[in-house]
Amino acid sequence: LSILLLSLGLGTTLTFASSHWLLAWMGLEISTLAIIPLMSQHHHPRAVEATTKYFITQAAAAALILFASTMNAWITGQWDINFDLHFFPASMLTMALALKMGLAPVHFWLPEVLQGLDLTTGLILSTWQKLAPFILMCQIMPVNSSLITFLGVTSTLVGGWGGLNQTQLRKILAYSSIAHLGWMILVMQFNQQLALLALIIYIPMTFSTFMIFKTNSSTTVNTLAASWAKTPALTAITPMILLSLGGLPPLSGFMPKWMILQELTKQDIPLTASIAALSALLSLYFYLRVSYAMTLTISPNNLNATTPWRLQTTASTLPLAISATISAMLLPLAPATL
């Protein structure tokens, strides 16, 4: 396990540190190969299926990245990431990195894969695995701006529409991840620091949400209803974290959304900003639905699912406490980040 986790860290760090396309590609490959045994460790048919789907999509994306960077080296004569890319390889790289991260319209693998995993591996997949492609995407900006805007707008819309009808928490989180990444991509072509800030705030919010579901050992909206009997204090805090993911003031999640909308308006694309803001309403609906199921409903007694034991958790709750505080109370720091 330690070898795999260290390789996971190494792959991402290698991508961060590299200025050569081959090294960046190698880092992405190492982190993909390191997470595959973690994904299939339970030997459940669903976990194995999810791992296979993940492996195929990531291998395709990595092949595309290698192809695009080779083609760029062929056209421009250099492998350096920091130089300007040729237009065609740049568009191909953008699509390949979008496939790596799970941006719409190449998002189809993400909900399926996340649904087959346990919550801890799902958490790694939703946060850590997004970092390397994200940083690469930041480094090749600004590229084809209509393609980037298309990716961003479709991701926010798909992330909103897709999560509406779901009862599985992991799929809801997958769609939430797609929507958040859409927001980051929209602003990335104008201001990379702002996109990075959005990612930095998205990570503790997602971490808290996954940890809450793990503490309550629930994977469907129905089983959440029993959580008030098991962890009453946590159940009271959860709606704040979920609404922070939805981007409501005065919670931390409002800060990146507010600054992104402001930046888009400054760049004179009010239509894109309006579509993004309206799609945030869709996401807000399913976060509200989860909070409602968790805090305001009594657990049904004829559940098909098995009710989890209401025992004291033995796991350390300190990380969850810290991340919950971050995801609810960072908004007053907005002037400092500005």
CSV table of C-alpha atoms in Angstrom, one decimal:
chain,number,residue,atom,x,y,z
A,1,LEU,CA,0.0,0.0,0.0
A,2,SER,CA,2.8,2.4,0.9
A,3,ILE,CA,4.6,1.7,-2.4
A,4,LEU,CA,1.3,2.4,-4.3
A,5,LEU,CA,0.6,5.6,-2.4
A,6,LEU,CA,4.1,6.9,-2.8
A,7,SER,CA,4.0,6.1,-6.6
A,8,LEU,CA,0.7,8.0,-6.7
A,9,GLY,CA,2.4,11.0,-5.1
A,10,LEU,CA,5.5,10.6,-7.3
A,11,GLY,CA,3.6,10.5,-10.6
A,12,THR,CA,1.7,13.7,-9.8
A,13,THR,CA,4.9,15.5,-8.5
A,14,LEU,CA,6.8,14.4,-11.6
A,15,THR,CA,4.1,16.0,-13.8
A,16,PHE,CA,4.2,19.2,-11.6
A,17,ALA,CA,8.0,19.5,-11.9
A,18,SER,CA,8.5,18.6,-15.5
A,19,SER,CA,9.1,21.0,-18.3
A,20,HIS,CA,9.4,18.3,-20.9
A,21,TRP,CA,6.3,16.7,-22.5
A,22,LEU,CA,7.7,13.1,-22.2
A,23,LEU,CA,8.3,13.5,-18.4
A,24,ALA,CA,4.9,15.0,-17.9
A,25,TRP,CA,3.3,12.0,-19.8
A,26,MET,CA,5.4,9.6,-17.7
A,27,GLY,CA,4.1,11.2,-14.5
A,28,LEU,CA,0.5,10.8,-15.6
A,29,GLU,CA,1.2,7.2,-16.5
A,30,ILE,CA,2.8,6.4,-13.1
A,31,SER,CA,-0.1,7.9,-11.2
A,32,THR,CA,-2.6,6.0,-13.4
A,33,LEU,CA,-0.8,2.7,-12.8
A,34,ALA,CA,-0.4,3.3,-9.1
A,35,ILE,CA,-4.2,3.8,-8.5
A,36,ILE,CA,-5.3,0.8,-10.5
A,37,PRO,CA,-4.4,-1.8,-7.7
A,38,LEU,CA,-6.0,0.5,-5.2
A,39,MET,CA,-9.2,0.5,-7.2
A,40,SER,CA,-9.4,-3.2,-7.7
A,41,GLN,CA,-8.3,-4.2,-4.2
A,42,HIS,CA,-11.8,-5.4,-3.2
A,43,HIS,CA,-12.0,-8.0,-6.0
A,44,HIS,CA,-15.7,-7.2,-6.3
A,45,PRO,CA,-17.0,-7.5,-9.9
A,46,ARG,CA,-18.1,-3.9,-9.9
A,47,ALA,CA,-14.7,-2.7,-8.7
A,48,VAL,CA,-12.9,-4.7,-11.3
A,49,GLU,CA,-15.3,-3.4,-14.0
A,50,ALA,CA,-14.7,0.2,-12.8
A,51,THR,CA,-10.9,-0.4,-12.8
A,52,THR,CA,-11.0,-1.7,-16.4
A,53,LYS,CA,-13.1,1.2,-17.6
A,54,TYR,CA,-10.8,3.6,-15.9
A,55,PHE,CA,-7.7,2.0,-17.3
A,56,ILE,CA,-9.0,2.0,-20.9
A,57,THR,CA,-10.0,5.7,-20.8
A,58,GLN,CA,-6.8,6.8,-19.1
A,59,ALA,CA,-4.6,4.8,-21.5
A,60,ALA,CA,-6.5,6.3,-24.4
A,61,ALA,CA,-6.0,9.8,-23.0
A,62,ALA,CA,-2.3,9.2,-22.3
A,63,ALA,CA,-1.8,7.9,-25.8
A,64,LEU,CA,-3.4,11.0,-27.2
A,65,ILE,CA,-1.2,13.2,-25.0
A,66,LEU,CA,1.9,11.4,-26.2
A,67,PHE,CA,0.7,11.7,-29.8
A,68,ALA,CA,-0.1,15.4,-29.5
A,69,SER,CA,3.2,16.2,-27.9
A,70,THR,CA,5.2,14.2,-30.4
A,71,MET,CA,3.3,15.9,-33.2
A,72,ASN,CA,4.0,19.3,-31.6
A,73,ALA,CA,7.7,18.4,-31.4
A,74,TRP,CA,7.6,17.4,-35.0
A,75,ILE,CA,6.1,20.7,-36.1
A,76,THR,CA,7.9,23.1,-33.8
A,77,GLY,CA,11.1,21.2,-33.1
A,78,GLN,CA,11.0,21.4,-29.3
A,79,TRP,CA,9.6,19.4,-26.4
A,80,ASP,CA,9.4,22.1,-23.8
A,81,ILE,CA,6.0,22.6,-22.1
A,82,ASN,CA,6.6,26.3,-21.6
A,83,PHE,CA,6.9,27.2,-25.3
A,84,ASP,CA,3.9,28.0,-27.4
A,85,LEU,CA,2.2,24.9,-28.8
A,86,HIS,CA,1.1,24.6,-32.4
A,87,PHE,CA,-2.7,25.1,-32.8
A,88,PHE,CA,-3.6,21.5,-33.8
A,89,PRO,CA,-1.6,19.6,-31.1
A,90,ALA,CA,-2.8,22.1,-28.6
A,91,SER,CA,-6.5,21.3,-29.3
A,92,MET,CA,-5.7,17.6,-29.2
A,93,LEU,CA,-3.9,18.0,-25.9
A,94,THR,CA,-6.8,19.9,-24.5
A,95,MET,CA,-9.2,17.2,-25.4
A,96,ALA,CA,-6.9,14.5,-24.0
A,97,LEU,CA,-6.5,16.3,-20.7
A,98,ALA,CA,-10.3,16.8,-20.6
A,99,LEU,CA,-10.7,13.1,-21.0
A,100,LYS,CA,-8.1,12.5,-18.2
A,101,MET,CA,-10.1,14.8,-15.8
A,102,GLY,CA,-13.5,13.8,-16.9
A,103,LEU,CA,-14.8,17.1,-18.4
A,104,ALA,CA,-18.0,16.9,-20.5
A,105,PRO,CA,-18.5,15.9,-23.3
A,106,VAL,CA,-15.9,13.2,-22.5
A,107,HIS,CA,-17.1,12.6,-19.0
A,108,PHE,CA,-19.0,9.4,-19.5
A,109,TRP,CA,-16.5,7.2,-17.7
A,110,LEU,CA,-16.4,9.2,-14.5
A,111,PRO,CA,-19.8,8.5,-12.8
A,112,GLU,CA,-19.6,4.8,-13.8
A,113,VAL,CA,-16.0,4.4,-12.4
A,114,LEU,CA,-16.7,6.3,-9.2
A,115,GLN,CA,-19.9,4.2,-8.6
A,116,GLY,CA,-17.8,1.0,-8.6
A,117,LEU,CA,-15.2,2.1,-6.1
A,118,ASP,CA,-15.2,2.4,-2.3
A,119,LEU,CA,-15.4,5.9,-0.8
A,120,THR,CA,-11.7,6.3,0.0
A,121,THR,CA,-10.4,5.4,-3.4
A,122,GLY,CA,-13.2,7.5,-4.9
A,123,LEU,CA,-11.9,10.4,-2.9
A,124,ILE,CA,-8.4,9.9,-4.3
A,125,LEU,CA,-9.8,9.7,-7.8
A,126,SER,CA,-11.9,12.9,-7.3
A,127,THR,CA,-9.2,15.0,-5.8
A,128,TRP,CA,-5.6,13.9,-6.2
A,129,GLN,CA,-5.9,12.4,-9.7
A,130,LYS,CA,-7.3,15.7,-11.0
A,131,LEU,CA,-4.2,17.7,-10.0
A,132,ALA,CA,-1.7,16.6,-12.6
A,133,PRO,CA,-3.9,17.0,-15.7
A,134,PHE,CA,-5.2,20.3,-14.2
A,135,ILE,CA,-1.7,21.8,-13.8
A,136,LEU,CA,-0.8,20.7,-17.4
A,137,MET,CA,-4.0,22.3,-18.6
A,138,CYS,CA,-3.0,25.5,-16.8
A,139,GLN,CA,0.5,25.4,-18.4
A,140,ILE,CA,-0.8,25.2,-22.0
A,141,MET,CA,-3.3,28.0,-21.6
A,142,PRO,CA,-4.4,30.1,-23.4
A,143,VAL,CA,-5.2,27.8,-26.3
A,144,ASN,CA,-8.2,27.4,-28.6
A,145,SER,CA,-10.6,29.6,-26.6
A,146,SER,CA,-13.9,28.5,-28.2
A,147,LEU,CA,-13.0,24.8,-27.4
A,148,ILE,CA,-12.2,25.7,-23.8
A,149,THR,CA,-15.5,27.7,-23.4
A,150,PHE,CA,-17.4,24.8,-25.0
A,151,LEU,CA,-15.8,22.3,-22.6
A,152,GLY,CA,-16.5,24.5,-19.6
A,153,VAL,CA,-20.1,25.3,-20.4
A,154,THR,CA,-21.0,21.7,-21.3
A,155,SER,CA,-19.4,20.5,-18.1
A,156,THR,CA,-21.3,22.9,-15.9
A,157,LEU,CA,-24.5,21.9,-17.6
A,158,VAL,CA,-23.9,18.2,-17.7
A,159,GLY,CA,-22.7,18.3,-14.1
A,160,GLY,CA,-26.0,20.0,-13.2
A,161,TRP,CA,-28.4,17.9,-15.3
A,162,GLY,CA,-26.7,14.6,-14.7
A,163,GLY,CA,-26.9,14.7,-10.9
A,164,LEU,CA,-30.6,15.6,-10.7
A,165,ASN,CA,-32.1,12.1,-11.0
A,166,GLN,CA,-29.4,10.2,-9.1
A,167,THR,CA,-30.0,8.3,-5.9
A,168,GLN,CA,-26.4,7.0,-5.6
A,169,LEU,CA,-24.2,9.4,-3.6
A,170,ARG,CA,-21.0,8.5,-5.5
A,171,LYS,CA,-22.6,9.3,-8.8
A,172,ILE,CA,-23.9,12.6,-7.4
A,173,LEU,CA,-20.4,13.4,-6.3
A,174,ALA,CA,-19.0,12.5,-9.8
A,175,TYR,CA,-21.5,14.9,-11.4
A,176,SER,CA,-20.6,17.6,-8.8
A,177,SER,CA,-16.9,17.1,-9.7
A,178,ILE,CA,-17.7,17.5,-13.4
A,179,ALA,CA,-19.6,20.8,-12.8
A,180,HIS,CA,-16.8,22.2,-10.6
A,181,LEU,CA,-14.1,21.3,-13.1
A,182,GLY,CA,-16.3,23.1,-15.7
A,183,TRP,CA,-16.2,26.3,-13.7
A,184,MET,CA,-12.4,26.0,-13.3
A,185,ILE,CA,-11.9,25.4,-17.1
A,186,LEU,CA,-14.1,28.4,-18.0
A,187,VAL,CA,-11.9,30.8,-16.1
A,188,MET,CA,-8.6,29.1,-16.8
A,189,GLN,CA,-8.1,30.8,-20.2
A,190,PHE,CA,-8.2,34.2,-18.5
A,191,ASN,CA,-6.7,33.7,-15.1
A,192,GLN,CA,-4.9,30.5,-14.1
A,193,GLN,CA,-4.5,31.6,-10.4
A,194,LEU,CA,-8.2,31.9,-10.0
A,195,ALA,CA,-8.8,28.4,-11.5
A,196,LEU,CA,-6.2,27.0,-9.1
A,197,LEU,CA,-7.9,28.8,-6.2
A,198,ALA,CA,-11.2,27.1,-7.2
A,199,LEU,CA,-9.5,23.7,-7.2
A,200,ILE,CA,-7.9,24.4,-3.8
A,201,ILE,CA,-11.3,25.2,-2.3
A,202,TYR,CA,-13.0,22.3,-4.2
A,203,ILE,CA,-10.6,19.7,-2.7
A,204,PRO,CA,-11.4,20.2,1.1
A,205,MET,CA,-15.2,20.4,0.3
A,206,THR,CA,-15.1,17.1,-1.6
A,207,PHE,CA,-12.9,15.6,1.0
A,208,SER,CA,-15.4,16.5,3.7
A,209,THR,CA,-18.3,15.1,1.7
A,210,PHE,CA,-16.6,11.8,1.1
A,211,MET,CA,-15.5,11.5,4.7
A,212,ILE,CA,-19.0,12.2,5.9
A,213,PHE,CA,-20.4,9.5,3.7
A,214,LYS,CA,-17.6,7.2,4.9
A,215,THR,CA,-18.4,7.9,8.6
A,216,ASN,CA,-22.0,7.1,8.0
A,217,SER,CA,-21.1,4.2,5.7
A,218,SER,CA,-23.8,5.1,3.3
A,219,THR,CA,-23.7,5.1,-0.5
A,220,THR,CA,-27.3,5.9,-1.3
A,221,VAL,CA,-29.5,8.9,-0.5
A,222,ASN,CA,-31.9,6.6,1.5
A,223,THR,CA,-29.3,5.2,3.9
A,224,LEU,CA,-28.3,8.8,4.8
A,225,ALA,CA,-31.6,9.2,6.7
A,226,ALA,CA,-30.3,7.0,9.5
A,227,SER,CA,-27.3,9.3,10.1
A,228,TRP,CA,-28.9,11.6,12.6
A,229,ALA,CA,-29.1,8.7,15.1
A,230,LYS,CA,-25.4,7.8,14.6
A,231,THR,CA,-23.6,11.2,14.3
A,232,PRO,CA,-26.0,14.0,15.2
A,233,ALA,CA,-23.4,16.8,15.3
A,234,LEU,CA,-21.9,15.8,11.9
A,235,THR,CA,-25.5,15.6,10.5
A,236,ALA,CA,-26.1,19.2,11.6
A,237,ILE,CA,-22.9,20.4,9.9
A,238,THR,CA,-23.3,18.4,6.6
A,239,PRO,CA,-25.8,20.8,5.0
A,240,MET,CA,-23.4,23.6,5.3
A,241,ILE,CA,-20.7,21.6,3.5
A,242,LEU,CA,-23.1,20.5,0.8
A,243,LEU,CA,-24.4,24.1,0.3
A,244,SER,CA,-20.8,25.2,0.2
A,245,LEU,CA,-20.2,22.8,-2.7
A,246,GLY,CA,-23.3,24.4,-4.3
A,247,GLY,CA,-21.7,27.8,-3.8
A,248,LEU,CA,-24.0,29.6,-1.4
A,249,PRO,CA,-22.7,32.6,0.6
A,250,PRO,CA,-21.5,33.0,3.4
A,251,LEU,CA,-19.7,29.6,2.9
A,252,SER,CA,-16.3,29.1,1.3
A,253,GLY,CA,-17.7,27.6,-1.9
A,254,PHE,CA,-19.2,31.0,-2.8
A,255,MET,CA,-15.7,32.7,-3.1
A,256,PRO,CA,-14.4,30.9,-6.3
A,257,LYS,CA,-17.8,31.1,-8.0
A,258,TRP,CA,-18.2,34.8,-7.3
A,259,MET,CA,-14.7,35.6,-8.5
A,260,ILE,CA,-15.1,33.4,-11.6
A,261,LEU,CA,-18.3,35.2,-12.5
A,262,GLN,CA,-16.6,38.5,-11.9
A,263,GLU,CA,-13.7,37.6,-14.1
A,264,LEU,CA,-16.0,36.3,-16.9
A,265,THR,CA,-18.0,39.6,-16.8
A,266,LYS,CA,-14.7,41.5,-16.9
A,267,GLN,CA,-13.7,39.6,-20.1
A,268,ASP,CA,-17.0,40.6,-21.6
A,269,ILE,CA,-18.6,37.2,-22.0
A,270,PRO,CA,-21.8,37.8,-20.0
A,271,LEU,CA,-23.8,35.0,-21.8
A,272,THR,CA,-21.3,32.3,-20.7
A,273,ALA,CA,-21.3,33.7,-17.2
A,274,SER,CA,-25.1,33.6,-17.1
A,275,ILE,CA,-25.2,30.0,-18.3
A,276,ALA,CA,-22.6,29.0,-15.7
A,277,ALA,CA,-24.6,30.8,-12.9
A,278,LEU,CA,-27.9,29.1,-14.0
A,279,SER,CA,-26.3,25.7,-14.2
A,280,ALA,CA,-25.1,26.2,-10.6
A,281,LEU,CA,-28.8,26.2,-9.6
A,282,LEU,CA,-29.1,22.7,-11.0
A,283,SER,CA,-26.2,21.5,-8.9
A,284,LEU,CA,-27.7,23.3,-5.9
A,285,TYR,CA,-30.9,21.4,-6.3
A,286,PHE,CA,-29.3,18.0,-5.8
A,287,TYR,CA,-27.1,19.2,-2.9
A,288,LEU,CA,-30.3,20.4,-1.3
A,289,ARG,CA,-31.9,17.1,-1.9
A,290,VAL,CA,-29.1,15.2,-0.2
A,291,SER,CA,-29.1,17.7,2.8
A,292,TYR,CA,-32.9,17.3,3.0
A,293,ALA,CA,-32.7,13.5,3.0
A,294,MET,CA,-30.0,13.6,5.6
A,295,THR,CA,-31.4,16.1,8.1
A,296,LEU,CA,-35.1,16.4,7.6
A,297,THR,CA,-36.4,12.9,7.0
A,298,ILE,CA,-36.9,10.0,9.3
A,299,SER,CA,-35.3,6.8,8.1
A,300,PRO,CA,-37.8,4.5,6.4
A,301,ASN,CA,-38.2,1.1,8.1
A,302,ASN,CA,-38.8,-1.0,5.0
A,303,LEU,CA,-35.4,-0.3,3.4
A,304,ASN,CA,-34.0,-2.8,0.9
A,305,ALA,CA,-30.5,-1.8,1.9
A,306,THR,CA,-29.0,-2.9,5.2
A,307,THR,CA,-29.0,-0.2,7.9
A,308,PRO,CA,-25.4,0.5,9.1
A,309,TRP,CA,-24.5,-0.2,12.7
A,310,ARG,CA,-24.8,2.9,14.9
A,311,LEU,CA,-21.5,2.4,16.6
A,312,GLN,CA,-18.9,5.0,17.7
A,313,THR,CA,-16.5,5.4,14.8
A,314,THR,CA,-12.9,4.4,15.6
A,315,ALA,CA,-11.3,6.4,12.8
A,316,SER,CA,-9.8,9.8,13.5
A,317,THR,CA,-12.2,12.6,12.9
A,318,LEU,CA,-9.6,15.3,13.0
A,319,PRO,CA,-9.1,15.5,9.2
A,320,LEU,CA,-12.8,15.7,8.7
A,321,ALA,CA,-13.1,18.5,11.3
A,322,ILE,CA,-10.4,20.5,9.7
A,323,SER,CA,-11.7,20.1,6.1
A,324,ALA,CA,-15.3,20.9,7.3
A,325,THR,CA,-14.1,24.1,8.9
A,326,ILE,CA,-12.2,25.1,5.7
A,327,SER,CA,-15.1,24.3,3.5
A,328,ALA,CA,-17.5,26.4,5.6
A,329,MET,CA,-15.5,29.4,6.9
A,330,LEU,CA,-12.9,30.6,4.3
A,331,LEU,CA,-15.1,33.3,2.8
A,332,PRO,CA,-13.7,36.1,5.0
A,333,LEU,CA,-10.3,35.4,3.5
A,334,ALA,CA,-11.6,36.5,0.0
A,335,PRO,CA,-9.9,40.0,0.2
A,336,ALA,CA,-6.6,38.3,1.0
A,337,THR,CA,-6.8,36.0,-2.1
A,338,LEU,CA,-7.8,39.0,-4.3
